Amino acid sequence: MTTLTDAWHWLTDGAHWSGADGIWHRLVEHLVLTVVCLILSCLIALPVALVLGHLGKGGALAVNISNIGRAVPTFAVLVLLLLTPLGQYAEGPTVVALVLFAVPPLLTNAYVGMRGVDPDVVRAARGMGMTGSQMLWRVEVPLALPMILNGVRIAAVQLVATATIAALAGGGGLGRIITAGFNLASTPQVVAGAVLVAAFALLVEGLFELGERLAPGHLRDRSTP
Amino acid sequence: MTAPPDDCLARNAWICGKYLSTRRGILTDAVLQHLELTGLSVLIALVVAVPLAVLARRLRAAAGPVLALTTVLYTIPSLAMFSLLLPLYGLSASLVVAGLVLYSLTLLVRNILAGLRAVPEETRQAARGMGYGPLRLLLTVELPLALPSAMAGLRIATVSAVSLVTIGAIVGHGGLGNLIYTGMNTYFKAQVLTASVLCVVIAVAADLLLLGVQRLLTPWQRA
């Protein structure tokens, strides 16, 4: 129990919140990394998934990419990128690794969502004389939106986790508090950092959960129990 | 002064045959530790997950909390999870195993529960009509029918565990992750690449092995 009270004292010490190594700075770093990389990954993954889903091609790739992403250790990719010329740029390896690990869930969910649209509805749209792009934007995307948003949620949680591991390879973010704690052999700091990271991750998950509850019925993901 | 040998180790090349031949012992030890940590944690998780899933299936009131708890556990990033366990286990291999058990548990409980829920009510009624008691129903009808879903969960859990073991390097028990960690600090490219590739190879091999086991256990699916 003493460790927990020590961690609490560490957290409530005002000196640990300010400065370049302070909690606020690390929190903002973590948030910016997550948001920027989420936008980047969406810009990369969603157009590909929508086009592949619309054409009904490349399904094996879109589905298997998630399995491949799971088998490759995040930490290994971070270190490999760090040792390439990319490592010269401060947050370069982190950003690339974050995007690499956020793309698979986005791609797979959006593709599965697109293919899950009732073919009769698509046929009806074609019968009404809709062009390919009209069918995509007015029929398929709206109907696939719950699954697409589910992918965004999974990607966001994944990004928070990956950004934490980035600290092991010298990246910024809340994980730095943990790694600095390990270097100082300060268990209270390690635990305090872990609590912050866990709270941040749960907050992100909670916000998506809340957004899903508040969203109009047709946006909700019906596949989750 | 003798000139340094001009080989791939001295040039710090990414791919280096000499690294493989001179560091064979280190690599074997790391692979064995990696396999041990993964295998142990997935096995413990499996032993805990089956009763939890059965409980959540039988008691409707238990399903909600069990699923909510597993979601919360799965959301916590791995580095934070290991760090939260530090006061309990210290810098030990048990810490890595405990963290991995929690993650694998989440995936297994969800998948086993989904498998149990997918058993058709008619099948259960037919078994009951043939005089099956609750235990026999569970062991000979429900669990076998939940196997495909459970095995899918086991495969995902195992592959994830292989990849997450590397994070254990932060406490010095990360199997191949240790080699990646020291390789990072000493800028040793061949070591980082070799250890990373071995991680992926272990993950793929474990996945294929479990796929084979699944085929053997569920012969009725091979129609």
XYZ file of N, CA and C in Angstrom, chain A residues 10 16-34 91 163-164 167 170-180 189 193 196-197 200:
120
model
N 3.509 11.472 -5.471
C 4.233 11.874 -6.673
C 3.304 12.656 -7.603
N 5.994 18.127 -10.336
C 6.023 17.107 -11.383
C 5.101 17.439 -12.553
N 4.300 18.493 -12.404
C 3.341 18.810 -13.471
C 3.881 19.842 -14.459
N 4.876 20.615 -14.046
C 5.343 21.693 -14.921
C 6.678 21.332 -15.555
N 7.093 22.122 -16.535
C 8.390 21.907 -17.173
C 8.306 20.973 -18.367
N 9.453 20.820 -19.061
C 9.490 20.021 -20.286
C 9.295 18.530 -19.996
N 9.664 18.092 -18.779
C 9.449 16.693 -18.409
C 8.182 16.539 -17.587
N 7.455 17.643 -17.405
C 6.273 17.625 -16.552
C 5.107 16.876 -17.174
N 4.136 16.581 -16.314
C 2.990 15.786 -16.750
C 2.193 16.513 -17.832
N 1.973 17.835 -17.638
C 1.162 18.561 -18.630
C 1.789 18.472 -20.015
N 3.116 18.714 -20.061
C 3.811 18.694 -21.343
C 3.690 17.314 -21.997
N 3.911 16.256 -21.192
C 3.832 14.892 -21.721
C 2.418 14.550 -22.174
N 1.437 15.049 -21.420
C 0.035 14.789 -21.758
C -0.304 15.409 -23.109
N 0.137 16.678 -23.291
C -0.139 17.361 -24.559
C 0.565 16.634 -25.700
N 1.836 16.228 -25.467
C 2.575 15.461 -26.487
C 1.796 14.213 -26.893
N 1.322 13.499 -25.878
C 0.603 12.246 -26.119
C -0.663 12.511 -26.934
N -1.376 13.557 -26.527
C -2.638 13.895 -27.184
C -2.395 14.302 -28.638
N -1.380 15.170 -28.841
C -1.097 15.651 -30.205
C -0.678 14.480 -31.094
N 0.225 13.626 -30.565
C 0.675 12.458 -31.334
C -0.523 11.601 -31.736
N -1.413 11.326 -30.758
C -2.552 10.455 -31.023
C -3.469 11.060 -32.080
N 10.543 12.961 -33.716
C 9.361 12.127 -33.569
C 9.077 11.297 -34.825
N 1.741 4.908 -28.663
C 2.447 6.126 -28.278
C 3.147 5.931 -26.928
N 2.559 5.106 -26.063
C 3.184 4.833 -24.772
C 4.479 4.056 -24.962
N 7.871 5.617 -25.947
C 8.776 6.166 -24.937
C 9.979 5.244 -24.723
N 12.604 6.225 -27.034
C 12.997 7.627 -26.998
C 11.958 8.615 -27.477
N 10.741 8.151 -27.794
C 9.691 9.068 -28.218
C 9.102 9.813 -27.032
N 8.293 10.837 -27.344
C 7.669 11.601 -26.268
C 6.333 11.013 -25.857
N 5.671 11.691 -24.931
C 4.369 11.215 -24.478
C 4.410 10.756 -23.044
N 3.251 10.328 -22.541
C 3.143 9.954 -21.129
C 4.032 8.777 -20.753
N 4.354 7.926 -21.748
C 5.193 6.769 -21.468
C 6.560 7.174 -20.923
N 6.985 8.395 -21.271
C 8.288 8.874 -20.796
C 8.349 8.938 -19.275
N 7.210 9.231 -18.654
C 7.184 9.285 -17.192
C 7.506 7.898 -16.632
N 6.953 6.868 -17.304
C 7.197 5.492 -16.855
C 8.663 5.110 -17.067
N 9.179 5.352 -18.291
C 10.555 4.935 -18.562
C 11.548 5.717 -17.695
N 11.243 7.015 -17.473
C 12.120 7.795 -16.589
C 12.076 7.214 -15.184
N 7.118 6.686 -9.143
C 6.963 7.399 -10.418
C 6.459 6.469 -11.517
N 3.023 7.138 -13.416
C 2.965 7.252 -14.873
C 1.996 6.250 -15.469
N -1.535 7.354 -15.005
C -1.872 8.420 -15.960
C -2.165 7.836 -17.345
N -1.279 6.929 -17.794
C -1.465 6.329 -19.116
C -2.772 5.550 -19.169
N -5.694 7.844 -19.262
C -5.811 8.476 -20.576
C -6.447 7.510 -21.583
